[in-house]
mmCIF file of C-alpha atoms in Angstrom:
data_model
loop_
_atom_site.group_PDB
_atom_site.id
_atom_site.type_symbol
_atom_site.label_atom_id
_atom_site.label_comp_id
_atom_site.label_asym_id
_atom_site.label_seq_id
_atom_site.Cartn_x
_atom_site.Cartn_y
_atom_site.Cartn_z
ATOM 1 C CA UNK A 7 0.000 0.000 0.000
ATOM 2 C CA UNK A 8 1.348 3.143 -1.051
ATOM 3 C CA UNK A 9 1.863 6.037 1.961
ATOM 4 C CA UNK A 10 0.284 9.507 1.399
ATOM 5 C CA UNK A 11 2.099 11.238 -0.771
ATOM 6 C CA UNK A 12 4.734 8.605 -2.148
ATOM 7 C CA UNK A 13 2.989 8.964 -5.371
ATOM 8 C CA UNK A 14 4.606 12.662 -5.630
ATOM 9 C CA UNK A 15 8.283 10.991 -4.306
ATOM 10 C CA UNK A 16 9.596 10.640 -7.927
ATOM 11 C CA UNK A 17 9.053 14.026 -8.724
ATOM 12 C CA UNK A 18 9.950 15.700 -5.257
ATOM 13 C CA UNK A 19 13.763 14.177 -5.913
ATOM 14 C CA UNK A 20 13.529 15.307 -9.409
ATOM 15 C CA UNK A 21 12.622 18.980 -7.653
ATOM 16 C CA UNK A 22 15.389 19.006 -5.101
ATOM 17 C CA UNK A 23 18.076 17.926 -7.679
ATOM 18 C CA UNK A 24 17.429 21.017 -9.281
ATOM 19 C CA UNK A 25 19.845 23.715 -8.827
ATOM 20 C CA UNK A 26 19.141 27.182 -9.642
ATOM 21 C CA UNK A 27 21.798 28.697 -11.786
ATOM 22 C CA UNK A 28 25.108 30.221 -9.756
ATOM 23 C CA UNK A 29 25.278 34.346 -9.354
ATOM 24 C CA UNK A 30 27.500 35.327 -11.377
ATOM 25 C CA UNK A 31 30.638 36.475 -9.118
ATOM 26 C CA UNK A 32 31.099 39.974 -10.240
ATOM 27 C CA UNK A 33 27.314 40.740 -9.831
ATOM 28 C CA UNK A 34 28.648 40.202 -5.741
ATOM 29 C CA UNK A 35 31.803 41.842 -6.298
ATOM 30 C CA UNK A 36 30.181 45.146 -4.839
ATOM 31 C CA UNK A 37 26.603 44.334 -3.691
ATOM 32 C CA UNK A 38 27.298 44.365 -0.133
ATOM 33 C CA UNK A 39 29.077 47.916 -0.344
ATOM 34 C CA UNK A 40 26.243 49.147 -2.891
ATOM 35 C CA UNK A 41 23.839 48.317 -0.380
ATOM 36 C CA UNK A 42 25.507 50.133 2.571
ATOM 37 C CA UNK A 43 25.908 53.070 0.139
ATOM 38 C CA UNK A 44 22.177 53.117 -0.036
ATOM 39 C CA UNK A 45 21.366 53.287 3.828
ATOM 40 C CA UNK A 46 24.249 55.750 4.447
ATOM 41 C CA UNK A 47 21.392 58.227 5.711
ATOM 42 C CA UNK A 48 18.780 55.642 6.676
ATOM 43 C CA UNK A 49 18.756 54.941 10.241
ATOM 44 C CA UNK A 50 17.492 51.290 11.222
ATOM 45 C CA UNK A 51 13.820 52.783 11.782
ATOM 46 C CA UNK A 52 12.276 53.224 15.217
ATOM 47 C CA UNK A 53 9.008 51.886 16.366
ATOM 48 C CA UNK A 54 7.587 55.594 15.606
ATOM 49 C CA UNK A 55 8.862 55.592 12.119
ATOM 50 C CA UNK A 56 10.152 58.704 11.854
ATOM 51 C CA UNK A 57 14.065 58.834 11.938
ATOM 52 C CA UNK A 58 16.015 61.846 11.885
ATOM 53 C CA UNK A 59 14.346 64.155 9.499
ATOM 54 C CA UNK A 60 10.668 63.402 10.922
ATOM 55 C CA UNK A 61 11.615 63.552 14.135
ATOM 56 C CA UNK A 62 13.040 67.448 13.601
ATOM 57 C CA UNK A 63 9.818 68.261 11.491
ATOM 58 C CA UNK A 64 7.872 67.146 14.994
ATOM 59 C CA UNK A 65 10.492 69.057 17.127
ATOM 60 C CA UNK A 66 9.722 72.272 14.521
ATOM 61 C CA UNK A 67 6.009 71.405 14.505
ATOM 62 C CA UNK A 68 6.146 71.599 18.315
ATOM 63 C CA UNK A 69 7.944 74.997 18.620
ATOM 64 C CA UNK A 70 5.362 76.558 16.000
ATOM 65 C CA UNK A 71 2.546 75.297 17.875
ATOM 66 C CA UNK A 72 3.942 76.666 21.196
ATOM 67 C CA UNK A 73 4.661 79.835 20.107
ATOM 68 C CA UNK A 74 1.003 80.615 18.136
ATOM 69 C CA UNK A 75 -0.295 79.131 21.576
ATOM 70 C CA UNK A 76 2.027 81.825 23.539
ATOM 71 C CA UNK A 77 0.959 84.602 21.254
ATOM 72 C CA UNK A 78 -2.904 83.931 21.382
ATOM 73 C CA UNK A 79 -2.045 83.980 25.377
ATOM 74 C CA UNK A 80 -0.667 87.227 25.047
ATOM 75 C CA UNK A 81 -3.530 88.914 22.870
ATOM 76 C CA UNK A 82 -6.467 91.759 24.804
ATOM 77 C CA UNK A 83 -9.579 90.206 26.025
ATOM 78 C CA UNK A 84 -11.200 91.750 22.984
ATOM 79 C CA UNK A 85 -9.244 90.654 20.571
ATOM 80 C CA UNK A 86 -9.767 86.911 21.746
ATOM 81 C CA UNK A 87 -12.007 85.069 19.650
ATOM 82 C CA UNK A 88 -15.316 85.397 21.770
ATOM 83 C CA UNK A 89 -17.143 81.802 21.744
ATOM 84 C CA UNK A 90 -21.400 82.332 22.227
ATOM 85 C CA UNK A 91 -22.490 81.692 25.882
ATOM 86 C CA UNK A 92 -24.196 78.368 25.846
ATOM 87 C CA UNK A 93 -28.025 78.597 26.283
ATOM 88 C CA UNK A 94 -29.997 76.117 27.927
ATOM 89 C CA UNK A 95 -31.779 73.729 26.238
ATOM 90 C CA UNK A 96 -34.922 73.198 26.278
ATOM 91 C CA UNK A 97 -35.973 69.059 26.633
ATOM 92 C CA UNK A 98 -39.271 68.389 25.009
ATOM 93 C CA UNK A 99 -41.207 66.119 27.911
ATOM 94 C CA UNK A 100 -44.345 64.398 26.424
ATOM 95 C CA UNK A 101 -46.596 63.697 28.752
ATOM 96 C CA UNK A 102 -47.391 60.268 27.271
ATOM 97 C CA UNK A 103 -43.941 58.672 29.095
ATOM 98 C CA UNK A 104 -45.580 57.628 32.869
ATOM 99 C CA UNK A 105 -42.293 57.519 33.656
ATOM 100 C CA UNK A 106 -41.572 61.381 32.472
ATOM 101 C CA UNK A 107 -45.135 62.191 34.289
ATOM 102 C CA UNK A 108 -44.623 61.017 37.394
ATOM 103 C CA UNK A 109 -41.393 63.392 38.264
ATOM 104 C CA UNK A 110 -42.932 66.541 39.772
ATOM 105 C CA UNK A 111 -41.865 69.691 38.056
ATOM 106 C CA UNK A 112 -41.921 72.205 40.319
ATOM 107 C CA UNK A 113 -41.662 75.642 38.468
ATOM 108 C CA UNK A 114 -40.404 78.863 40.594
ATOM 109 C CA UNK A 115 -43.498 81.586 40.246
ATOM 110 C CA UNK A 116 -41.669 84.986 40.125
ATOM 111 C CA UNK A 117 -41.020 86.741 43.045
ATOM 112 C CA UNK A 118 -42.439 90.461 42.983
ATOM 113 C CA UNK A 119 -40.822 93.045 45.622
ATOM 114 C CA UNK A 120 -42.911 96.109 46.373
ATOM 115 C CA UNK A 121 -41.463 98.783 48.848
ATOM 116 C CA UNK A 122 -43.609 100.161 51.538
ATOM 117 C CA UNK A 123 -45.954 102.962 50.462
ATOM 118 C CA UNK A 124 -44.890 106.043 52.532
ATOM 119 C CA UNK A 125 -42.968 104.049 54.771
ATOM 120 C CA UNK A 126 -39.191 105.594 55.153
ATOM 121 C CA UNK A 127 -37.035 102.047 55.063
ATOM 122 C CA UNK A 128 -33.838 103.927 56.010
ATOM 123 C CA UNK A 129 -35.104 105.447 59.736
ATOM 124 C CA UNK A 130 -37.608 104.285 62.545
ATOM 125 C CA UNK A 131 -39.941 106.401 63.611
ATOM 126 C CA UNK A 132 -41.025 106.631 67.007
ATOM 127 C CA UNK A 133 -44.747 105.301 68.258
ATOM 128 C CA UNK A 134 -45.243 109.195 68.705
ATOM 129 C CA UNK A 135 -44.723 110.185 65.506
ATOM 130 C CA UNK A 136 -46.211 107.117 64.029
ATOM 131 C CA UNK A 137 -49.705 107.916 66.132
ATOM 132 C CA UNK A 138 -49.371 111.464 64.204
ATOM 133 C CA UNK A 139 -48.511 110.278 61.170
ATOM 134 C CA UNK A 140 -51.590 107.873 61.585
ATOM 135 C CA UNK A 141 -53.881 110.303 63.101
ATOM 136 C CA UNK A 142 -53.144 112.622 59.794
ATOM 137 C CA UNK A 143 -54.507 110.045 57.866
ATOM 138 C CA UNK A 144 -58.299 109.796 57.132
ATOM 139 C CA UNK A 145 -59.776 106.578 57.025
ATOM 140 C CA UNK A 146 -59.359 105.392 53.329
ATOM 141 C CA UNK A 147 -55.822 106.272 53.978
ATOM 142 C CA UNK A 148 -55.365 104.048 56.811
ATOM 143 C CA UNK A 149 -56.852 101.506 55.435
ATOM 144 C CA UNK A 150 -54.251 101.349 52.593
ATOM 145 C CA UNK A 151 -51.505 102.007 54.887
ATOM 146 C CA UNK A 152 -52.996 98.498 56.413
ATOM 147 C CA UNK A 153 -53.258 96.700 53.351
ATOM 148 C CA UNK A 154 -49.220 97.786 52.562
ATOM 149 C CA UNK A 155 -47.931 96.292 56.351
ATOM 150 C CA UNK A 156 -50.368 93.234 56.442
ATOM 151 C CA UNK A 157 -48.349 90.190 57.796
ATOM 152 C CA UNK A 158 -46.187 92.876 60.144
ATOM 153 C CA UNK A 159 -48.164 91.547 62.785
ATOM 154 C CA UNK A 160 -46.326 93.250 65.364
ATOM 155 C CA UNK A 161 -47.100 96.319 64.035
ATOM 156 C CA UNK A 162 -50.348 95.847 63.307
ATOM 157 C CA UNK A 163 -50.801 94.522 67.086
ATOM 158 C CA UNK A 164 -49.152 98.349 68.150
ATOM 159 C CA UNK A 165 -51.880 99.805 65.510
ATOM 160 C CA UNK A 166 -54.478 98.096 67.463
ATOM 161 C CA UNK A 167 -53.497 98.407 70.839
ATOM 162 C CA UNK A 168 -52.772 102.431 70.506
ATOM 163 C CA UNK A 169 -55.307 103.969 67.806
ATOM 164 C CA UNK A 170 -58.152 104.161 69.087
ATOM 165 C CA UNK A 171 -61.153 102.708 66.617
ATOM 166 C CA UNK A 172 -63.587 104.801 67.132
ATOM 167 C CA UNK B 20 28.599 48.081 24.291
ATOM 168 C CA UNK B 21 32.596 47.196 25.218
ATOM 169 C CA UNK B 22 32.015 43.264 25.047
ATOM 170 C CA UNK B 23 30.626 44.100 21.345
ATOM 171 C CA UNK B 24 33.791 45.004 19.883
ATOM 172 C CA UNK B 25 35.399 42.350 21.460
ATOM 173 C CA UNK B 26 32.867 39.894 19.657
ATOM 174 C CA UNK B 27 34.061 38.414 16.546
ATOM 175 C CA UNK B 28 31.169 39.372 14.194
ATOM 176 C CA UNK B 29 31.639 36.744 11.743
ATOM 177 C CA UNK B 30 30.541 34.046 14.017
ATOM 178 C CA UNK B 31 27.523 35.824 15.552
ATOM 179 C CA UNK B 32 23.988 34.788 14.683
ATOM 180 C CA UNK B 33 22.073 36.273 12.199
ATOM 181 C CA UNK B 34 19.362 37.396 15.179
ATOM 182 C CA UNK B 35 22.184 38.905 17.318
ATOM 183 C CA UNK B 36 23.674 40.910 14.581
ATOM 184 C CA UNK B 37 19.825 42.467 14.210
ATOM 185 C CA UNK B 38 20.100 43.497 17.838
ATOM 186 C CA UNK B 39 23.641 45.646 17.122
ATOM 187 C CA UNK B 40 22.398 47.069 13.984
ATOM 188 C CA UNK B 41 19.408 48.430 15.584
ATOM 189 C CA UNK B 42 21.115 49.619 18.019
ATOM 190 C CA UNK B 43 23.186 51.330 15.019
ATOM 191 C CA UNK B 44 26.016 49.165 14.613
ATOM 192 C CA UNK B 45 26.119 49.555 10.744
ATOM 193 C CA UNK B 46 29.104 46.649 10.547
ATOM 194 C CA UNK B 47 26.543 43.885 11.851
ATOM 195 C CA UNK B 48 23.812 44.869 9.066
ATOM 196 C CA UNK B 49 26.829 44.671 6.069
ATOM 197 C CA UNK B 50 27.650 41.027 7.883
ATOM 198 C CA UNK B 51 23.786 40.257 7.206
ATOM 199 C CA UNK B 52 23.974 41.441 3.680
ATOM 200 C CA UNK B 53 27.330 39.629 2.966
ATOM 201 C CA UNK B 54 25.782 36.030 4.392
ATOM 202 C CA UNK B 55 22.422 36.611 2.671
ATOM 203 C CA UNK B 56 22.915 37.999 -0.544
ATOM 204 C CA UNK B 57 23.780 35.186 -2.877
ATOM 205 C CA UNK B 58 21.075 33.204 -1.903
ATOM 206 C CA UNK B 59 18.585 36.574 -1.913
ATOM 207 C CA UNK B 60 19.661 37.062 -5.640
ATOM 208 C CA UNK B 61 19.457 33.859 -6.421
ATOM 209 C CA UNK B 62 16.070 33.168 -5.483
ATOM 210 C CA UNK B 63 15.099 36.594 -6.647
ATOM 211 C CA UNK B 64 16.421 35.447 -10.140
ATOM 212 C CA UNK B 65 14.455 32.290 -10.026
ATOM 213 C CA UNK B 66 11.582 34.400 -10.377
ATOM 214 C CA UNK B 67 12.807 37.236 -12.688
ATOM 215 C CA UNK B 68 14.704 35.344 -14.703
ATOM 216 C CA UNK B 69 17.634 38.205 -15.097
ATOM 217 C CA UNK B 70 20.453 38.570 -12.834
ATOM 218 C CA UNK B 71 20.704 42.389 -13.182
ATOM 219 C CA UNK B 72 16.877 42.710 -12.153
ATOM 220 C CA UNK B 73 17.497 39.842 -9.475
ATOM 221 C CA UNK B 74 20.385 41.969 -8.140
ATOM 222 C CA UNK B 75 18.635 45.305 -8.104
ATOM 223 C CA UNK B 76 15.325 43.617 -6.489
ATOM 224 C CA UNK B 77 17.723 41.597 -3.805
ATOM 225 C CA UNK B 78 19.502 45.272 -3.403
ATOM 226 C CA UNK B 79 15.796 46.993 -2.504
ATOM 227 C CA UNK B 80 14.502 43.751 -0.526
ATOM 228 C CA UNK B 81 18.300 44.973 2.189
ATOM 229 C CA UNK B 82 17.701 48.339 2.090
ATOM 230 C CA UNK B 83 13.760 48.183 2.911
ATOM 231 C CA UNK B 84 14.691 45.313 5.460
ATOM 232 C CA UNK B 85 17.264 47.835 6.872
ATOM 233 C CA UNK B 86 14.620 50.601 7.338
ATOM 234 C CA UNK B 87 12.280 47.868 9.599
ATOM 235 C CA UNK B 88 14.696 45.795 11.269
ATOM 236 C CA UNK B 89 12.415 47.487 14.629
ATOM 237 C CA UNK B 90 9.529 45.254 13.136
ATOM 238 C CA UNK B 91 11.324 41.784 13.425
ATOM 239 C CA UNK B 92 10.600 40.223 16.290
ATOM 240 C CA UNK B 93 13.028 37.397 16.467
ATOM 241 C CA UNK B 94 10.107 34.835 16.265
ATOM 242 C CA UNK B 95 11.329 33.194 13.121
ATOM 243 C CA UNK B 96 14.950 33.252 11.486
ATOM 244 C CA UNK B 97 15.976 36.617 9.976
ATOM 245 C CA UNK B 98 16.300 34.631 7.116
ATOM 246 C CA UNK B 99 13.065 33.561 6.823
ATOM 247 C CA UNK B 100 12.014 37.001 7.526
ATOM 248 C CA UNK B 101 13.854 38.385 5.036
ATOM 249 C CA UNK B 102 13.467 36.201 2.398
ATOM 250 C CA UNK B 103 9.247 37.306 2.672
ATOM 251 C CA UNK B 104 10.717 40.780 2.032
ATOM 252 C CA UNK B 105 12.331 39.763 -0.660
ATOM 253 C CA UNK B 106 9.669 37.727 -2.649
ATOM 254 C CA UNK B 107 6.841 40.528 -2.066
ATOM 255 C CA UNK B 108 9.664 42.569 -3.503
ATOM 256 C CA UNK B 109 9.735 40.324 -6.779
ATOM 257 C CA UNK B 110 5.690 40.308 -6.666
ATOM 258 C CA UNK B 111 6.050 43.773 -7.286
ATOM 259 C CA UNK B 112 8.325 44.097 -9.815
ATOM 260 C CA UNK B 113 6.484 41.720 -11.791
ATOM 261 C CA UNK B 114 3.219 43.518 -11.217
ATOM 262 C CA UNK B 115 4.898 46.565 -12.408
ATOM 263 C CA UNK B 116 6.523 45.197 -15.575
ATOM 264 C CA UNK B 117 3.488 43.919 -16.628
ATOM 265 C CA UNK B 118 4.697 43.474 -20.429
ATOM 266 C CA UNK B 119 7.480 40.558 -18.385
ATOM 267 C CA UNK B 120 6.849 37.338 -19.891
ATOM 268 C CA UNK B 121 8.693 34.226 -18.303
ATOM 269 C CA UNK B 122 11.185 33.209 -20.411
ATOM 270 C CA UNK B 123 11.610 29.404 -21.214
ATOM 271 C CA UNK B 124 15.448 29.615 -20.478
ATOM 272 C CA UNK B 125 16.109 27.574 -17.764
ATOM 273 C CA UNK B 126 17.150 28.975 -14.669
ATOM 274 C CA UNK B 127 18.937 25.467 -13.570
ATOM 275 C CA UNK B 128 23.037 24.451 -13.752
ATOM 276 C CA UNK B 129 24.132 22.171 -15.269
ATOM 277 C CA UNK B 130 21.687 22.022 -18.564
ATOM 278 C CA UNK B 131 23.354 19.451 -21.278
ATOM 279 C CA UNK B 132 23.845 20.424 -24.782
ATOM 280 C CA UNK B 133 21.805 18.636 -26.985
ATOM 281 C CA UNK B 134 25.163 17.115 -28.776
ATOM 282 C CA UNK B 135 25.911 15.292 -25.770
ATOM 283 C CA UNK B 136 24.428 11.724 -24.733
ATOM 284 C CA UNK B 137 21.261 10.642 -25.156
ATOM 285 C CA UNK B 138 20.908 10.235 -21.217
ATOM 286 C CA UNK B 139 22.291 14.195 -21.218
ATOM 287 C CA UNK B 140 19.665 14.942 -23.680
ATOM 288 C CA UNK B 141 16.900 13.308 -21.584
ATOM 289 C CA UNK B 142 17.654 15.163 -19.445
ATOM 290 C CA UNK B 143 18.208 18.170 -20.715
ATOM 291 C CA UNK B 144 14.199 18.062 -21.963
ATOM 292 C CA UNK B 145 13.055 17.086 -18.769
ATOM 293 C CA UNK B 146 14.548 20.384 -17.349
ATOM 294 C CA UNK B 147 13.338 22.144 -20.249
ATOM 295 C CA UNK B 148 9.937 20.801 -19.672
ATOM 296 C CA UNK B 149 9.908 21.044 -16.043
ATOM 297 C CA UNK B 150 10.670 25.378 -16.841
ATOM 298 C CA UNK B 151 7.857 25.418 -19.310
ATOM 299 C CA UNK B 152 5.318 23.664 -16.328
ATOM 300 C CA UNK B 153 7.006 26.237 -13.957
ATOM 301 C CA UNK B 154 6.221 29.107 -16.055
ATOM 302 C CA UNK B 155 2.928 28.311 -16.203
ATOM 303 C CA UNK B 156 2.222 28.308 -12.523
ATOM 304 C CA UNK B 157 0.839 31.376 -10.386
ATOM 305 C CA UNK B 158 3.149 33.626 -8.456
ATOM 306 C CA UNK B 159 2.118 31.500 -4.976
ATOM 307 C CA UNK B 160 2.540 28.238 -7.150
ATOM 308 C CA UNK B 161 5.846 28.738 -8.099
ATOM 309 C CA UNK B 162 7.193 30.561 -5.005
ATOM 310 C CA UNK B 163 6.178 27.142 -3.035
ATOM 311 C CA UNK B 164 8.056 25.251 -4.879
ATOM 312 C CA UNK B 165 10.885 27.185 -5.381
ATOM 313 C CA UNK B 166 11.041 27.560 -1.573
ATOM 314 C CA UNK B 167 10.429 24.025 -0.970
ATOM 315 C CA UNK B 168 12.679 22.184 -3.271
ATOM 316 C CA UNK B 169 15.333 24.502 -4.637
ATOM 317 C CA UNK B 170 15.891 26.491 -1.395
ATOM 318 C CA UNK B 171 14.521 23.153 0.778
ATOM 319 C CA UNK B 172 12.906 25.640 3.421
ATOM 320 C CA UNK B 173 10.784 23.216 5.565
ATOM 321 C CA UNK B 174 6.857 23.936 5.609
ATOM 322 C CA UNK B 175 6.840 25.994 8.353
ATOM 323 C CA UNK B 176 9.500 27.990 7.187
ATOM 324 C CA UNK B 177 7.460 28.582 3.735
ATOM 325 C CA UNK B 178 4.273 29.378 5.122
ATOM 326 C CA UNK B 179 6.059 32.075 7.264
ATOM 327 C CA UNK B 180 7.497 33.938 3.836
ATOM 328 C CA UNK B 181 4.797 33.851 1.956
ATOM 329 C CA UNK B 182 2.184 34.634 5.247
ATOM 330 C CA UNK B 183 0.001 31.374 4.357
ATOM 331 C CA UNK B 184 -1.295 28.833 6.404
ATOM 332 C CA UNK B 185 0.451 25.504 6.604
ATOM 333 C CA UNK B 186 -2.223 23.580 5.103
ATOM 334 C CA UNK B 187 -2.231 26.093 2.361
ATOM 335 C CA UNK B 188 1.145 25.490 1.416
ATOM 336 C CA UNK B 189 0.713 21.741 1.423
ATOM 337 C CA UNK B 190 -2.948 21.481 -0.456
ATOM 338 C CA UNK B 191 -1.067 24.129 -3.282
ATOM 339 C CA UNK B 192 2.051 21.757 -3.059
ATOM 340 C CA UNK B 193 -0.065 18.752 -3.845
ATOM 341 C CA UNK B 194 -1.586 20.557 -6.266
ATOM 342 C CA UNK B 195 1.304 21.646 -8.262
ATOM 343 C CA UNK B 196 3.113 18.187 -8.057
ATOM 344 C CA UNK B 197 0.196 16.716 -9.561
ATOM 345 C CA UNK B 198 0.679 19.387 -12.271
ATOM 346 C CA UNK B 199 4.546 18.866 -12.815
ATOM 347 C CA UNK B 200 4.412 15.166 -12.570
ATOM 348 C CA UNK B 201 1.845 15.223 -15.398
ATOM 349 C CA UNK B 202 3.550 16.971 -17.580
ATOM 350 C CA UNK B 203 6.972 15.471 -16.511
ATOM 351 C CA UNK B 204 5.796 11.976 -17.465
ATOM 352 C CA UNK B 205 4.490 13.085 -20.886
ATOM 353 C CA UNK B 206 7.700 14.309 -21.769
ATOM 354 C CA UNK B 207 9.021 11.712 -20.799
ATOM 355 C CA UNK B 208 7.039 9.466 -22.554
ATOM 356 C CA UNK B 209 7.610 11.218 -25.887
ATOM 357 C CA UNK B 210 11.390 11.234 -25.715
ATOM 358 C CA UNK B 211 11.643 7.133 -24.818
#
């Protein structure tokens, strides 16, 4: 029984008697010189690939950079390149997502701050002159004077207490 | 680097002189070149078919090794390494001379001249038709046999140059045996 392959042994020693033709001699003469010749200014390559010439172009590359970067540093506020101010963005919520719909959103009402009607903020005045001030007033005017100092209970309490309703 | 000096190059490996020529020791690279470069033009002839082509691609194949001697990574032989260097370099030349047409000079010694014996002149045919079968083979074809039998590069060693599998080199082998001992026997069968 023949073994895998034996029907190729014939033909594989035919193969391997084979020699390729010799190089001629002279064509050797000066190929190792000719090729160190060539790689006079190669360098055996580093992992970066870059050798000599690219790393200097990175080195120059660098020192540009560096030196626009300094510059800009240097330059007025206003002469700075001014970038918009980011506005906030606005989220569509649908209504349909229960998940969306069950987060209470609590939205701030805006706050409204009303100074005192004839009220001086910057001095007290004494219960005297406030009984004067109030006596001067007719009734419509007290009234309004009310109305302004509601929630001053303490005041209102003095008000009370010392003006006599008649 | 003291101990390198002292070294005598000649009888360092192949993978130790990579290390010092990295490392720029120019002197270890031209030892490489010296030990490699009859067999890189001859195989680069085997393909090509010219001498002064095969010397100019085996040339290229150094210098381009030169430039990525970083990339070897002592896992095979630098001559196995090389040598893939070398035949993508001969894949391109031929792609770029696309006019080349093998010739059907033989690229073997010792051919017989047809005024010599009849045993000679058998001989001498089956060589002739054994370039002819060659010639007519792909680029992979005739690299695996050229690696296998002229250069006798074991399989593992050929699948590493050309960057195929091992079972691709030995279903192609199988292949092109079949192929060469057709046309072997009919030529031998028409000079008896």
């Amino acid at each position: 029984m023949k073994e895998p392959g034996e029907d190729f042994k014939e033909i594989e020693d035919f193969l391997k008697k084979q020699q390729i033709k010799k190089t001629p001699p002279e064509l050797l003469d000066k190929f190792s010189k000719e090729v160190m010749d060539r790689i006079q200014t190669e360098q055996p390559g580093s992992p970066w690939g870059l050798g000599i010439p690219g790393a200097v172009c990175v080195i120059l590359l660098l020192a540009v950079g560096l030196f626009m970067w300094g510059s800009y540093q240097h330059k007025a506020p206003e002469e700075k390149i001014q970038l918009p101010k980011p506005t906030a963005a606005v989220i569509p919520v649908e209504a349909s997502s229960p998940a969306v719909a069950a987060v209470p959103v609590e939205v701030p009402q805006p706050v409204e701050i009303s100074q005192p009607v004839n009220v001086p903020q910057d001095q007290e005045l004494s219960v005297e002159e406030t009984i004067q001030i109030l006596e001067e007033l007719d009734e419509e005017g007290l009234f309004s004077l009310m109305e302004e100092v509601m929630g001053e209970e303490f005041l209102i309490q003095e008000l009370l207490i010392t003006v006599p309703m008649t | 680097m003291a101990d390198e000096a002292e070294i005598p190059k000649e009888s360092v490996s192949d993978e130790r002189l990579v290390i010092f020529a990295v490392n720029g020791d120019r002197r270890s690279f031209e030892i490489l070149v010296r030990r490699h470069q009859e067999k890189a033009v001859q195989i680069a002839y085997s393909f090509i078919h010219n001498f002064h082509d095969a010397k100019d691609i085996a040339q290229d194949a150094f210098v381009k090794s030169f430039k990525s001697l970083y990339r070897f990574q002592q896992r095979s032989k630098f001559s196995t390494w090389f040598y893939r260097i070398l035949i993508n370099q001969c894949k391109d030349f031929l792609k770029r001379k696309k006019e080349f047409t093998s010739s059907n000079e033989s690229i073997f010694e010792n051919i017989a001249s047809p005024t010599q014996t009849d045993d000679a002149f058998k001989a001498h045919q089956l060589k002739q038709t054994l370039m002819e079968a060659l010639n007519s083979l792909t680029f992979k074809q005739k690299a695996i046999v050229i690696l296998s039998y002229f250069e006798e590069h074991s399989l593992e060693e050929v699948s590493t140059i050309l960057g195929i599998s091992i079972g691709t080199v030995k279903a192609t082998r199988f292949q092109v045996l079949a192929k060469l001992k057709k046309e072997l026997i009919t030529s031998k069968e028409k000079a008896s």
